[in-house]
Structure formats: structure tokens, C-alpha cells
Amino acid sequence: MDDIGILVFATRWGRSRLGSISRGVASVFALAALAASGPAIADDKKRDNRAAEFVAMTEAEGPYPSTYKPYPGVPTALVGATVFDGAGNRIDNGTVLFRDTKIVAVGDSSLSTDGYVVMDGTGKFVTPGIIDIHSHLGDGASPSVAAHSDVNEATAPTTADVWAEHSVWPQDPGFSRAMVNGGVTSLQILPGSANLMGGRTATLKNVPARTVQGMKFPGAPYGFKMACGENPKRVYGSRNRKPSTRMGNLAINRQTWLDAINYANDPKAKRDLAMETLVGVLRGDILVHNHCYRADEMAIVMDMAKEAGYQVSAFHHAVESYKIGDLLRENDVCSAIWADWYGFKMEAYDAILENAALLHKAGACVVIHSDDENDIQRLNQEAAKAQAAGHRLGIEITDATAISWITLNAAKAMGIDTMTGSLESGKMADVVLWNGDPLSVYSRPEKVWIDGALMYDMMDRKLRPVSDFELGQPGEGDVK
């Protein structure tokens, strides 16, 4: 009997029961036991097999997969319109061709339209579908009643285990409002900011669907919502528990990241949903979206990210980003901001209207976001306001650049810029035809295509989306 034999016996029988048995005696005893243990081994195998009957899907197997399928479309050519391609370019009297869910070509009037249904866009404008990087539609659905309040899992400072998609109500009328008034074709749903670590975000295509899986943007990476500053310390400090200060915020965050690193390095660790998400962040598979207002806190968070070994994709509500444009550029972090919404709490006071313009001048990534069921319907106007503030300061910002703040830059921060966000050959045919300059307060989406399917037509009542919740109610199907 060798040491392996002893080990086998000791493992089955329990090391403590071997006690002080000498090696020789143990060898003989173990050999005899093994010779008589055939049925016992068979029983063990049966138990092992029974245990294997109950195995949950792993993270890698993709539970809750996207079941999204594009609605049917026809080959379409938009001709004669002014085209903002989302990548910072403008084409006058342009042509946009799309078929089979994809953009085929974008160019001037010389492009052939043979084989396409031609739509005259003379006097109108074309942009990519608008993307809102920060929304709570579905989680905080309309009407805004307590029964629909599913944004904040405010029961612990860190709830990395929750997923925003598990609260999304696809019947929220806000989805169709965002499309018909704002031209929104994709959006990110985030859990709330009560927690330091609020959970996973969900990226959705803005289409009618029975389930949230039917809206899930295929191939989009998950995001991870974090929050710094007043919200977490107020929510939990008021309960006389940690964190009640900003230093408490950092302490909990740092320890949680250390726990995640230990989990990732321990092959025997028991499966943990929160840790799975955090390890996904450390591996770069899940993108961090950090609610943070003050410049000094954003700088600290970027240091914490370096300490733990992850990347911040975007700071949201970043009203003081203009103070650290160089740091944000050097760390490749986007700022998702409002044009002029500020002053509602202390950390939101030192905002300026020129925030986006100064970030743009510093070479940092600018995204205009909503965080609101009404503002999501007017992101084009929010971008225009931020552009105008820059012009008053003497910073030149082209119309095409302002459009990129609500299209390609948002897509970049959400990790979907290779698929959508600009009108480029091979990308998803997410397209908006505006009845006027999209940076004008008087303009509205006239038609909206998602993956080449015409999902909204202002001029055709049959192509105005109505959720089940709206059926039979006053104003059903109206152009709101």
C-alpha cells in the first residue's frame, strides 16, 4: 500500500479516524478495507451521479439569452436628405442604402438605388438611431406608482448580484414614447444609484416584445452600475450603517474588489452570483458605468480601478467632468452628462452649461444621457443645448459632432459601437428620418427603422407603436 492508497482510505473514512495508526498497520488495514469496499464505492458513484442531476447553467452558458429577432424590412434608399452619419461627418444631398438588416452604403447622390424602395428625403435629415446610455425605462415604468418601483435594490450597500433586466416590464409605454418622439433605437437600462454596486445593466433594442429577452441587444456586453458620492452614504448612513461617509464608500468598494480578486483566484470557491459579476468586470467582459458627480471623486475612482485592475467605461451624471478633461482623456473614460440639469443636491451644484464643450475641446469622450422618461424623448434637443453653450464660449462644435454625442459615443461606452451608432456599411440599419434639422426644437422623427424594419411612421397611424398597457386608453396611437 502506498501513500495514495492511504490517502484514498483516509479521505473516505475521515482522517481523524486513522488517529495514531502506524503506517504499516494503516497500510494493512486500508488494503483490507479497500478489498471489501466495492459496494461502498458503487454507492458513492450513485450519489455522485444523483448530485450531477441538479446542475445550474454556468455564466459561460448564457442564462437569460437574447431572443431578439429583427422585424421584417424591405430594401430602402433614403435620398436627397442631409445625412449626419454619427461618426462626425455630414453629407448634403446624401443617400443611405440599407437591406437585410444592415447598412449597405452611405454617400452622395451618385449612389445607385436600383433594387431599393426609394424615399425622398429632400429638406429632411437622416441620423443613426439615437442611443440613451442611461435609462430606467421598464424598471421604473410608467405610470410612476410604487408597484412599478423596481430600480433600486436598496437593501445592502453592494448588490452586485442583481440584474436590471429581471425588473424590466416590456409593456412600459415609455419605450414607444422614446422612439416616436426621440428616435431612440437602443438604450441601456441601469439599476439605481442607492448602492455602491447596484448590479448589472441591460442593453435593449427599442422594439415591442413580450419578454425582455425579446428586446435584449444581441451581442451587447453587460454593464455594471456603480455609484459614488451622496446617494450611497445617505441611504445607508441614515440607517446607521456603513457607509455614512465618502471614505466609507471607498472602503467598502475596495474590500469588495479584494474579495472578488480572491474569488477569481480560488478554484474551489463556492459559486457566488455577485462575485461572478465582479470577476466579469475584472476580465473586461462587463463594462463599468459609474454614477459620479464631483471631479475629485472621479479621480479617486479611476485610481481605485487601477488598484483593483478594471476599467471605468463611463462616468454618469458627471457634472464636474470639465475640471478633469485631461485625466478622462488619458484614462479613456467617457462622460455621460446632461446639458443643463444640475443644482438638485450639493454634489450637483458646481455644474456649468459648457461641460460638454470643454470636454470636447480637451479631446475627451462626450455622451449626452437622459436618466429620465421625458428627457429620453428629447436627447437631440439636449445635445443642441450643450452645443450652443460651447458656441457661446467660442468653442466650435459642428452639428455632426453634436449628433455623435447621442449616437456613436454612447455606443462606444456601451461596447456596441462595432454594431450600431453610426451609418457605416455593415452596421445595423438603425436609422431615423427627421422632418427637419434634428438639432432644432421644432423637428421630430418622421420615420424610425430598427435593423432595417420600419418601426414608426408619423404619417401612418398603423405604424405607431402602442403597448398593451395603452390599448383602449385615451390618446392610444396618437403622435405624442
Short mmCIF file of C-alpha atoms in Angstrom, two decimals:
data_model
loop_
_atom_site.label_atom_id
_atom_site.label_comp_id
_atom_site.label_asym_id
_atom_site.label_seq_id
_atom_site.Cartn_x
_atom_site.Cartn_y
_atom_site.Cartn_z
CA MET A 1 0.00 0.00 0.00
CA ASP A 2 1.46 3.33 -0.96
CA ASP A 3 0.63 6.76 0.35
CA ILE A 4 -2.03 7.22 -2.31
CA GLY A 5 -3.84 4.17 -1.02
CA ILE A 6 -3.76 5.53 2.49
CA LEU A 7 -5.00 8.85 1.25
CA VAL A 8 -7.93 7.25 -0.54
CA PHE A 9 -8.90 5.41 2.57
CA ALA A 10 -8.34 8.40 4.79
CA THR A 11 -10.46 10.58 2.57
CA ARG A 12 -13.41 8.20 2.60
CA TRP A 13 -13.25 7.27 6.22
CA GLY A 14 -12.11 10.54 7.64
CA ARG A 15 -8.58 11.41 8.61
CA SER A 16 -9.42 11.71 12.28
CA ARG A 17 -10.45 8.06 12.46
CA LEU A 18 -7.00 6.97 11.37
CA GLY A 19 -5.72 8.54 14.60
CA SER A 20 -2.36 7.19 15.58
CA ILE A 21 -2.43 4.05 13.49
CA SER A 22 1.08 3.40 12.31
CA ARG A 23 1.91 3.50 8.64
CA GLY A 24 2.34 -0.29 8.48
CA VAL A 25 -0.84 -1.07 10.34
CA ALA A 26 -2.69 1.55 8.39
CA SER A 27 -1.49 0.02 5.12
CA VAL A 28 -2.76 -3.42 6.01
CA PHE A 29 -5.98 -2.04 7.39
CA ALA A 30 -6.53 0.13 4.38
CA LEU A 31 -5.83 -2.72 1.96
CA ALA A 32 -8.35 -4.93 3.69
CA ALA A 33 -10.89 -2.15 3.76
CA LEU A 34 -10.45 -1.39 0.09
CA ALA A 35 -10.82 -5.05 -0.79
CA ALA A 36 -14.17 -5.08 0.96
CA SER A 37 -15.35 -1.68 -0.25
CA GLY A 38 -16.55 -2.47 -3.75
CA PRO A 39 -20.26 -1.91 -2.99
CA ALA A 40 -19.41 1.22 -0.99
CA ILE A 41 -17.57 2.70 -3.97
CA ALA A 42 -20.53 1.89 -6.20
CA ASP A 43 -22.84 3.66 -3.74
CA ASP A 44 -20.57 6.68 -3.79
CA LYS A 45 -20.73 6.78 -7.58
CA LYS A 46 -24.52 6.63 -7.45
CA ARG A 47 -24.57 9.52 -5.02
CA ASP A 48 -22.19 11.48 -7.25
CA ASN A 49 -24.39 10.78 -10.27
CA ARG A 50 -27.51 11.85 -8.41
CA ALA A 51 -25.80 15.09 -7.41
CA ALA A 52 -24.90 15.75 -11.04
CA GLU A 53 -28.59 15.65 -11.96
CA PHE A 54 -29.01 19.10 -10.39
CA VAL A 55 -26.55 21.45 -12.04
CA ALA A 56 -27.40 25.06 -12.85
CA MET A 57 -26.30 26.66 -16.08
CA THR A 58 -23.00 28.42 -15.78
CA GLU A 59 -22.33 32.05 -16.58
CA ALA A 60 -20.49 30.96 -19.71
CA GLU A 61 -23.60 29.11 -20.93
CA GLY A 62 -25.50 32.39 -21.03
CA PRO A 63 -28.64 32.14 -18.94
CA TYR A 64 -31.41 34.56 -19.97
CA PRO A 65 -30.16 34.81 -23.56
CA SER A 66 -31.32 37.33 -26.10
CA THR A 67 -34.18 36.03 -28.23
CA TYR A 68 -34.36 39.24 -30.24
CA LYS A 69 -35.13 38.82 -33.92
CA PRO A 70 -35.37 41.79 -36.28
CA TYR A 71 -38.79 42.66 -37.62
CA PRO A 72 -39.09 42.24 -41.40
CA GLY A 73 -37.97 45.10 -43.60
CA VAL A 74 -37.58 45.99 -47.25
CA PRO A 75 -34.51 47.27 -49.11
CA THR A 76 -34.67 51.03 -48.65
CA ALA A 77 -32.90 54.02 -50.16
CA LEU A 78 -33.18 57.40 -48.45
CA VAL A 79 -32.21 60.06 -50.98
CA GLY A 80 -31.83 63.81 -51.01
CA ALA A 81 -31.58 64.36 -47.26
CA THR A 82 -28.80 65.88 -45.18
CA VAL A 83 -27.04 62.97 -43.55
CA PHE A 84 -25.25 63.08 -40.19
CA ASP A 85 -23.52 59.71 -40.07
CA GLY A 86 -22.88 59.66 -36.31
CA ALA A 87 -19.13 59.45 -36.83
CA GLY A 88 -18.75 63.22 -37.18
CA ASN A 89 -19.45 63.55 -40.89
CA ARG A 90 -22.12 65.48 -42.79
CA ILE A 91 -23.27 64.68 -46.31
CA ASP A 92 -25.56 67.12 -48.10
CA ASN A 93 -27.97 65.66 -50.64
CA GLY A 94 -26.92 62.28 -49.36
CA THR A 95 -28.02 58.72 -49.98
CA VAL A 96 -28.37 55.95 -47.40
CA LEU A 97 -28.94 52.39 -48.58
CA PHE A 98 -29.91 49.50 -46.33
CA ARG A 99 -31.22 45.97 -46.81
CA ASP A 100 -31.30 42.67 -44.90
CA THR A 101 -30.97 44.49 -41.55
CA LYS A 102 -27.66 46.18 -42.48
CA ILE A 103 -26.41 49.48 -43.83
CA VAL A 104 -25.18 48.81 -47.36
CA ALA A 105 -23.72 52.18 -48.33
CA VAL A 106 -23.77 55.87 -47.40
CA GLY A 107 -22.69 58.53 -49.83
CA ASP A 108 -23.78 61.30 -52.16
CA SER A 109 -26.44 61.31 -54.87
CA SER A 110 -24.26 59.28 -57.21
CA LEU A 111 -25.02 56.02 -55.38
CA SER A 112 -27.24 53.70 -57.39
CA THR A 113 -30.63 52.95 -55.85
CA ASP A 114 -31.54 50.11 -58.20
CA GLY A 115 -33.34 47.36 -56.29
CA TYR A 116 -34.35 49.61 -53.40
CA VAL A 117 -37.60 51.24 -52.34
CA VAL A 118 -36.71 54.91 -52.75
CA MET A 119 -37.86 57.50 -50.23
CA ASP A 120 -37.35 61.17 -50.96
CA GLY A 121 -35.75 62.95 -48.03
CA THR A 122 -35.35 66.33 -49.66
CA GLY A 123 -35.41 69.04 -46.99
CA LYS A 124 -35.14 66.41 -44.24
CA PHE A 125 -32.28 64.91 -42.22
CA VAL A 126 -31.03 61.39 -41.54
CA THR A 127 -29.14 60.23 -38.46
CA PRO A 128 -28.32 56.90 -36.88
CA GLY A 129 -30.80 55.70 -34.30
CA ILE A 130 -30.45 57.67 -31.08
CA ILE A 131 -28.93 55.77 -28.15
CA ASP A 132 -29.56 56.54 -24.49
CA ILE A 133 -26.77 55.23 -22.32
CA HIS A 134 -28.67 55.89 -19.07
CA SER A 135 -32.31 54.94 -18.73
CA HIS A 136 -34.56 53.25 -16.19
CA LEU A 137 -37.44 52.52 -18.55
CA GLY A 138 -39.06 49.22 -17.72
CA ASP A 139 -37.54 49.15 -14.22
CA GLY A 140 -39.23 52.39 -13.23
CA ALA A 141 -42.13 52.05 -15.62
CA SER A 142 -44.98 54.45 -16.30
CA PRO A 143 -47.31 55.15 -14.64
CA SER A 144 -44.95 56.03 -11.82
CA VAL A 145 -46.55 54.18 -8.93
CA ALA A 146 -44.97 52.23 -6.09
CA ALA A 147 -45.85 48.93 -7.72
CA HIS A 148 -43.61 49.86 -10.66
CA SER A 149 -40.63 50.90 -8.50
CA ASP A 150 -38.02 48.28 -9.39
CA VAL A 151 -34.94 50.44 -9.90
CA ASN A 152 -33.13 50.30 -6.56
CA GLU A 153 -32.41 47.11 -4.62
CA ALA A 154 -31.63 49.34 -1.65
CA THR A 155 -31.20 46.59 0.90
CA ALA A 156 -27.40 46.43 1.07
CA PRO A 157 -24.52 48.74 0.08
CA THR A 158 -23.41 46.31 -2.61
CA THR A 159 -25.85 44.24 -4.65
CA ALA A 160 -23.64 43.12 -7.49
CA ASP A 161 -25.78 40.01 -7.80
CA VAL A 162 -28.88 41.74 -9.22
CA TRP A 163 -29.56 42.18 -12.94
CA ALA A 164 -31.60 45.14 -14.18
CA GLU A 165 -33.23 43.01 -16.89
CA HIS A 166 -35.00 40.95 -14.25
CA SER A 167 -37.11 44.00 -13.38
CA VAL A 168 -37.81 45.29 -16.90
CA TRP A 169 -41.51 45.43 -17.84
CA PRO A 170 -41.63 45.35 -21.65
CA GLN A 171 -45.08 46.97 -21.64
CA ASP A 172 -43.74 50.26 -20.26
CA PRO A 173 -45.27 52.92 -22.57
CA GLY A 174 -42.05 54.87 -22.15
CA PHE A 175 -40.31 52.66 -24.71
CA SER A 176 -42.61 53.71 -27.56
CA ARG A 177 -42.52 57.37 -26.44
CA ALA A 178 -38.73 57.28 -26.62
CA MET A 179 -38.94 56.01 -30.18
CA VAL A 180 -41.64 58.21 -31.65
CA ASN A 181 -40.54 61.45 -30.01
CA GLY A 182 -36.82 60.89 -29.65
CA GLY A 183 -35.82 58.44 -32.35
CA VAL A 184 -34.31 56.15 -29.69
CA THR A 185 -33.48 52.73 -31.13
CA SER A 186 -31.21 51.33 -28.38
CA LEU A 187 -30.91 52.07 -24.70
CA GLN A 188 -29.15 50.87 -21.59
CA ILE A 189 -31.28 50.11 -18.52
CA LEU A 190 -29.39 50.54 -15.27
CA PRO A 191 -30.25 49.66 -11.70
CA GLY A 192 -30.37 52.64 -9.40
CA SER A 193 -27.77 54.63 -7.53
CA ALA A 194 -28.69 53.85 -3.92
CA ASN A 195 -25.93 51.27 -3.80
CA LEU A 196 -22.18 51.46 -4.28
CA MET A 197 -22.53 48.48 -6.59
CA GLY A 198 -26.04 48.39 -7.99
CA GLY A 199 -25.86 45.39 -10.30
CA ARG A 200 -25.79 44.55 -13.98
CA THR A 201 -27.24 46.76 -16.67
CA ALA A 202 -29.21 45.61 -19.71
CA THR A 203 -28.81 46.89 -23.26
CA LEU A 204 -32.03 46.70 -25.26
CA LYS A 205 -33.25 47.25 -28.78
CA ASN A 206 -36.28 49.52 -28.56
CA VAL A 207 -38.81 47.16 -30.10
CA PRO A 208 -42.16 45.79 -28.95
CA ALA A 209 -41.66 42.37 -27.38
CA ARG A 210 -43.44 40.04 -24.99
CA THR A 211 -40.33 39.47 -22.89
CA VAL A 212 -37.23 41.40 -22.03
CA GLN A 213 -35.19 38.69 -23.74
CA GLY A 214 -37.00 39.66 -26.92
CA MET A 215 -35.55 43.15 -26.55
CA LYS A 216 -32.01 42.23 -25.49
CA PHE A 217 -29.43 43.67 -27.85
CA PRO A 218 -27.73 40.62 -29.38
CA GLY A 219 -24.03 40.53 -28.64
CA ALA A 220 -24.03 43.54 -26.31
CA PRO A 221 -21.80 43.18 -23.28
CA TYR A 222 -23.29 43.59 -19.85
CA GLY A 223 -22.66 46.80 -17.97
CA PHE A 224 -22.16 47.19 -14.23
CA LYS A 225 -23.67 50.08 -12.32
CA MET A 226 -21.65 51.70 -9.55
CA ALA A 227 -22.30 54.89 -7.62
CA CYS A 228 -20.14 57.16 -5.55
CA GLY A 229 -20.88 60.25 -3.50
CA GLU A 230 -24.00 61.29 -1.70
CA ASN A 231 -26.51 58.61 -2.61
CA PRO A 232 -24.94 55.51 -1.01
CA LYS A 233 -23.74 57.33 2.10
CA ARG A 234 -27.15 58.98 2.55
CA VAL A 235 -29.17 55.79 2.07
CA TYR A 236 -27.10 53.62 4.39
CA GLY A 237 -25.80 56.31 6.76
CA SER A 238 -29.40 57.19 7.56
CA ARG A 239 -29.80 53.59 8.71
CA ASN A 240 -26.78 53.98 10.99
CA ARG A 241 -24.72 51.59 8.97
CA LYS A 242 -21.66 51.78 6.77
CA PRO A 243 -21.12 53.70 4.55
CA SER A 244 -22.04 57.05 6.01
CA THR A 245 -19.10 58.96 4.51
CA ARG A 246 -17.21 59.08 1.24
CA MET A 247 -14.28 57.31 2.88
CA GLY A 248 -16.73 54.61 3.91
CA ASN A 249 -17.83 54.35 0.29
CA LEU A 250 -14.27 53.70 -0.84
CA ALA A 251 -13.50 51.29 1.98
CA ILE A 252 -16.43 49.03 1.11
CA ASN A 253 -15.69 49.21 -2.59
CA ARG A 254 -12.00 48.38 -2.12
CA GLN A 255 -12.70 45.43 0.18
CA THR A 256 -15.32 44.10 -2.23
CA TRP A 257 -12.86 44.25 -5.11
CA LEU A 258 -10.27 42.43 -2.98
CA ASP A 259 -12.88 39.76 -2.24
CA ALA A 260 -13.58 39.46 -5.96
CA ILE A 261 -9.89 39.01 -6.74
CA ASN A 262 -9.63 36.30 -4.09
CA TYR A 263 -12.73 34.61 -5.53
CA ALA A 264 -11.27 34.72 -9.02
CA ASN A 265 -8.04 33.16 -7.78
CA ASP A 266 -9.73 30.38 -5.79
CA PRO A 267 -10.71 27.42 -8.00
CA LYS A 268 -12.58 25.84 -5.07
CA ALA A 269 -14.69 28.88 -4.26
CA LYS A 270 -18.42 28.24 -3.94
CA ARG A 271 -20.34 29.81 -6.80
CA ASP A 272 -21.44 33.34 -5.95
CA LEU A 273 -23.62 35.47 -8.27
CA ALA A 274 -22.23 38.79 -7.06
CA MET A 275 -18.65 37.62 -7.41
CA GLU A 276 -19.35 36.28 -10.91
CA THR A 277 -20.34 39.77 -11.99
CA LEU A 278 -17.31 41.38 -10.37
CA VAL A 279 -14.96 38.87 -11.95
CA GLY A 280 -16.61 39.64 -15.27
CA VAL A 281 -15.63 43.27 -14.71
CA LEU A 282 -12.06 42.34 -13.82
CA ARG A 283 -11.82 40.30 -17.01
CA GLY A 284 -13.10 43.20 -19.09
CA ASP A 285 -16.24 41.36 -20.17
CA ILE A 286 -18.58 43.65 -18.21
CA LEU A 287 -18.29 47.45 -18.58
CA VAL A 288 -18.42 49.77 -15.57
CA HIS A 289 -20.84 52.69 -15.60
CA ASN A 290 -20.12 54.77 -12.51
CA HIS A 291 -22.59 57.39 -11.30
CA CYS A 292 -20.28 60.16 -10.02
CA TYR A 293 -20.68 63.94 -9.91
CA ARG A 294 -17.55 65.52 -8.42
CA ALA A 295 -14.25 65.70 -10.26
CA ASP A 296 -12.19 64.77 -7.20
CA GLU A 297 -14.25 61.63 -6.66
CA MET A 298 -13.95 60.60 -10.30
CA ALA A 299 -10.16 60.89 -9.97
CA ILE A 300 -10.22 58.67 -6.87
CA VAL A 301 -12.43 56.11 -8.60
CA MET A 302 -10.01 55.93 -11.52
CA ASP A 303 -7.22 55.24 -9.02
CA MET A 304 -9.35 52.56 -7.37
CA ALA A 305 -9.96 50.99 -10.76
CA LYS A 306 -6.20 50.79 -11.29
CA GLU A 307 -5.74 49.30 -7.82
CA ALA A 308 -8.31 46.58 -8.48
CA GLY A 309 -7.44 46.11 -12.15
CA TYR A 310 -10.58 47.14 -14.01
CA GLN A 311 -11.55 49.91 -16.44
CA VAL A 312 -14.27 52.53 -15.98
CA SER A 313 -16.18 52.83 -19.25
CA ALA A 314 -18.13 55.98 -18.38
CA PHE A 315 -18.92 58.30 -15.50
CA HIS A 316 -22.63 59.14 -15.48
CA HIS A 317 -24.12 62.46 -14.27
CA ALA A 318 -20.55 63.75 -14.38
CA VAL A 319 -21.35 67.45 -13.91
CA GLU A 320 -17.74 68.30 -12.94
CA SER A 321 -16.01 66.40 -15.74
CA TYR A 322 -14.92 69.71 -17.27
CA LYS A 323 -12.40 70.05 -14.42
CA ILE A 324 -10.53 66.87 -15.34
CA GLY A 325 -10.94 66.55 -19.10
CA ASP A 326 -7.27 65.65 -19.46
CA LEU A 327 -7.49 62.83 -16.89
CA LEU A 328 -10.59 61.42 -18.53
CA ARG A 329 -8.94 61.52 -21.95
CA GLU A 330 -5.76 59.85 -20.69
CA ASN A 331 -7.77 57.11 -18.94
CA ASP A 332 -10.12 56.66 -21.94
CA VAL A 333 -13.23 57.25 -19.84
CA CYS A 334 -16.39 58.77 -21.32
CA SER A 335 -18.56 61.30 -19.51
CA ALA A 336 -22.31 60.78 -19.77
CA ILE A 337 -23.86 64.12 -18.86
CA TRP A 338 -26.88 66.38 -19.06
CA ALA A 339 -26.89 69.66 -20.94
CA ASP A 340 -28.26 71.78 -18.10
CA TRP A 341 -29.70 69.66 -15.30
CA TYR A 342 -27.98 70.45 -12.01
CA GLY A 343 -28.29 72.03 -8.56
CA PHE A 344 -30.66 69.46 -7.06
CA LYS A 345 -28.12 68.38 -4.41
CA MET A 346 -24.76 69.59 -3.16
CA GLU A 347 -22.61 67.38 -5.39
CA ALA A 348 -24.62 68.59 -8.41
CA TYR A 349 -24.04 72.28 -7.77
CA ASP A 350 -20.75 73.05 -9.48
CA ALA A 351 -22.09 72.32 -12.95
CA ILE A 352 -21.68 74.56 -15.97
CA LEU A 353 -23.53 74.58 -19.26
CA GLU A 354 -20.21 74.35 -21.13
CA ASN A 355 -19.30 70.95 -19.62
CA ALA A 356 -19.70 69.01 -22.87
CA ALA A 357 -17.94 71.66 -24.93
CA LEU A 358 -14.91 71.78 -22.63
CA LEU A 359 -14.68 68.01 -22.59
CA HIS A 360 -14.83 68.00 -26.38
CA LYS A 361 -12.09 70.64 -26.50
CA ALA A 362 -9.95 68.50 -24.16
CA GLY A 363 -10.31 65.54 -26.51
CA ALA A 364 -12.38 63.52 -24.06
CA CYS A 365 -15.41 61.38 -24.93
CA VAL A 366 -18.79 63.15 -24.54
CA VAL A 367 -22.14 61.39 -24.22
CA ILE A 368 -25.46 63.12 -23.56
CA HIS A 369 -27.75 60.97 -21.44
CA SER A 370 -31.25 61.25 -20.01
CA ASP A 371 -31.83 59.31 -16.76
CA ASP A 372 -35.43 60.38 -17.27
CA GLU A 373 -38.54 59.14 -19.08
CA ASN A 374 -39.16 62.61 -20.53
CA ASP A 375 -35.62 63.68 -21.43
CA ILE A 376 -35.08 60.44 -23.32
CA GLN A 377 -37.64 61.80 -25.79
CA ARG A 378 -35.53 64.92 -26.42
CA LEU A 379 -31.89 63.87 -26.42
CA ASN A 380 -31.48 65.65 -29.75
CA GLN A 381 -32.50 68.92 -28.11
CA GLU A 382 -30.22 68.25 -25.13
CA ALA A 383 -27.28 67.80 -27.49
CA ALA A 384 -28.21 71.04 -29.23
CA LYS A 385 -28.27 72.93 -25.93
CA ALA A 386 -24.81 71.63 -24.98
CA GLN A 387 -23.52 72.56 -28.43
CA ALA A 388 -24.96 76.07 -28.14
CA ALA A 389 -23.29 76.60 -24.76
CA GLY A 390 -19.97 75.77 -26.38
CA HIS A 391 -20.58 78.20 -29.19
CA ARG A 392 -21.26 80.99 -26.69
CA LEU A 393 -17.86 80.21 -25.15
CA GLY A 394 -16.19 80.35 -28.52
CA ILE A 395 -15.72 76.59 -28.92
CA GLU A 396 -16.66 75.44 -32.42
CA ILE A 397 -18.66 72.22 -32.41
CA THR A 398 -20.11 71.01 -35.68
CA ASP A 399 -23.66 69.70 -35.92
CA ALA A 400 -22.28 66.33 -36.93
CA THR A 401 -20.16 66.22 -33.77
CA ALA A 402 -23.14 67.06 -31.57
CA ILE A 403 -25.06 64.16 -33.14
CA SER A 404 -22.18 61.81 -32.31
CA TRP A 405 -22.74 62.59 -28.61
CA ILE A 406 -26.09 60.76 -28.74
CA THR A 407 -25.14 58.05 -31.20
CA LEU A 408 -21.61 56.68 -31.73
CA ASN A 409 -20.09 57.92 -28.46
CA ALA A 410 -22.91 56.34 -26.47
CA ALA A 411 -22.44 53.11 -28.41
CA LYS A 412 -18.71 53.18 -27.69
CA ALA A 413 -19.23 53.50 -23.94
CA MET A 414 -21.76 50.64 -24.06
CA GLY A 415 -19.47 48.37 -26.08
CA ILE A 416 -21.76 48.15 -29.12
CA ASP A 417 -20.04 50.62 -31.45
CA THR A 418 -18.93 47.92 -33.87
CA MET A 419 -22.60 47.07 -34.45
CA THR A 420 -24.51 50.36 -34.29
CA GLY A 421 -24.14 54.07 -33.52
CA SER A 422 -23.14 55.25 -36.97
CA LEU A 423 -24.27 54.90 -40.56
CA GLU A 424 -21.46 52.74 -41.87
CA SER A 425 -21.54 49.78 -44.21
CA GLY A 426 -22.17 46.52 -42.37
CA LYS A 427 -23.63 48.05 -39.23
CA MET A 428 -27.20 47.54 -38.05
CA ALA A 429 -29.66 49.60 -40.07
CA ASP A 430 -30.84 51.68 -37.10
CA VAL A 431 -31.89 54.88 -38.87
CA VAL A 432 -34.01 57.97 -38.17
CA LEU A 433 -35.51 60.27 -40.82
CA TRP A 434 -36.19 63.66 -39.18
CA ASN A 435 -38.70 66.11 -40.64
CA GLY A 436 -36.20 68.93 -40.04
CA ASP A 437 -32.82 69.63 -38.51
CA PRO A 438 -32.56 67.25 -35.54
CA LEU A 439 -30.81 69.99 -33.55
CA SER A 440 -33.90 72.18 -33.86
CA VAL A 441 -36.57 72.22 -31.19
CA TYR A 442 -39.20 72.12 -33.94
CA SER A 443 -38.04 68.84 -35.51
CA ARG A 444 -39.39 65.38 -34.87
CA PRO A 445 -38.65 61.87 -36.07
CA GLU A 446 -40.76 61.16 -39.13
CA LYS A 447 -39.71 57.56 -39.60
CA VAL A 448 -37.63 55.17 -37.49
CA TRP A 449 -36.06 51.93 -38.69
CA ILE A 450 -34.52 49.32 -36.40
CA ASP A 451 -32.40 46.70 -38.15
CA GLY A 452 -33.90 47.90 -41.41
CA ALA A 453 -37.51 47.38 -40.31
CA LEU A 454 -39.78 50.43 -40.35
CA MET A 455 -40.96 50.56 -36.74
CA TYR A 456 -42.53 54.03 -36.72
CA ASP A 457 -44.06 56.30 -39.33
CA MET A 458 -45.52 59.62 -38.24
CA MET A 459 -47.62 59.69 -41.41
CA ASP A 460 -49.12 56.21 -40.99
CA ARG A 461 -51.30 55.54 -37.96
CA LYS A 462 -50.81 51.79 -38.39
CA LEU A 463 -47.10 52.25 -37.78
CA ARG A 464 -47.38 53.97 -34.43
CA PRO A 465 -46.40 51.56 -31.66
CA VAL A 466 -48.93 51.03 -28.89
CA SER A 467 -48.13 48.95 -25.83
CA ASP A 468 -50.68 46.58 -24.33
CA PHE A 469 -50.92 48.96 -21.38
CA GLU A 470 -52.16 51.75 -23.66
CA LEU A 471 -54.78 49.74 -25.50
CA GLY A 472 -58.22 51.32 -25.16
CA GLN A 473 -56.93 54.33 -23.26
CA PRO A 474 -57.41 57.96 -24.39
CA GLY A 475 -54.73 59.01 -26.84
CA GLU A 476 -53.87 55.47 -27.92
CA GLY A 477 -51.72 55.66 -31.05
CA ASP A 478 -51.54 59.45 -31.09
CA VAL A 479 -48.31 61.18 -32.06
CA LYS A 480 -47.43 62.39 -28.61
#
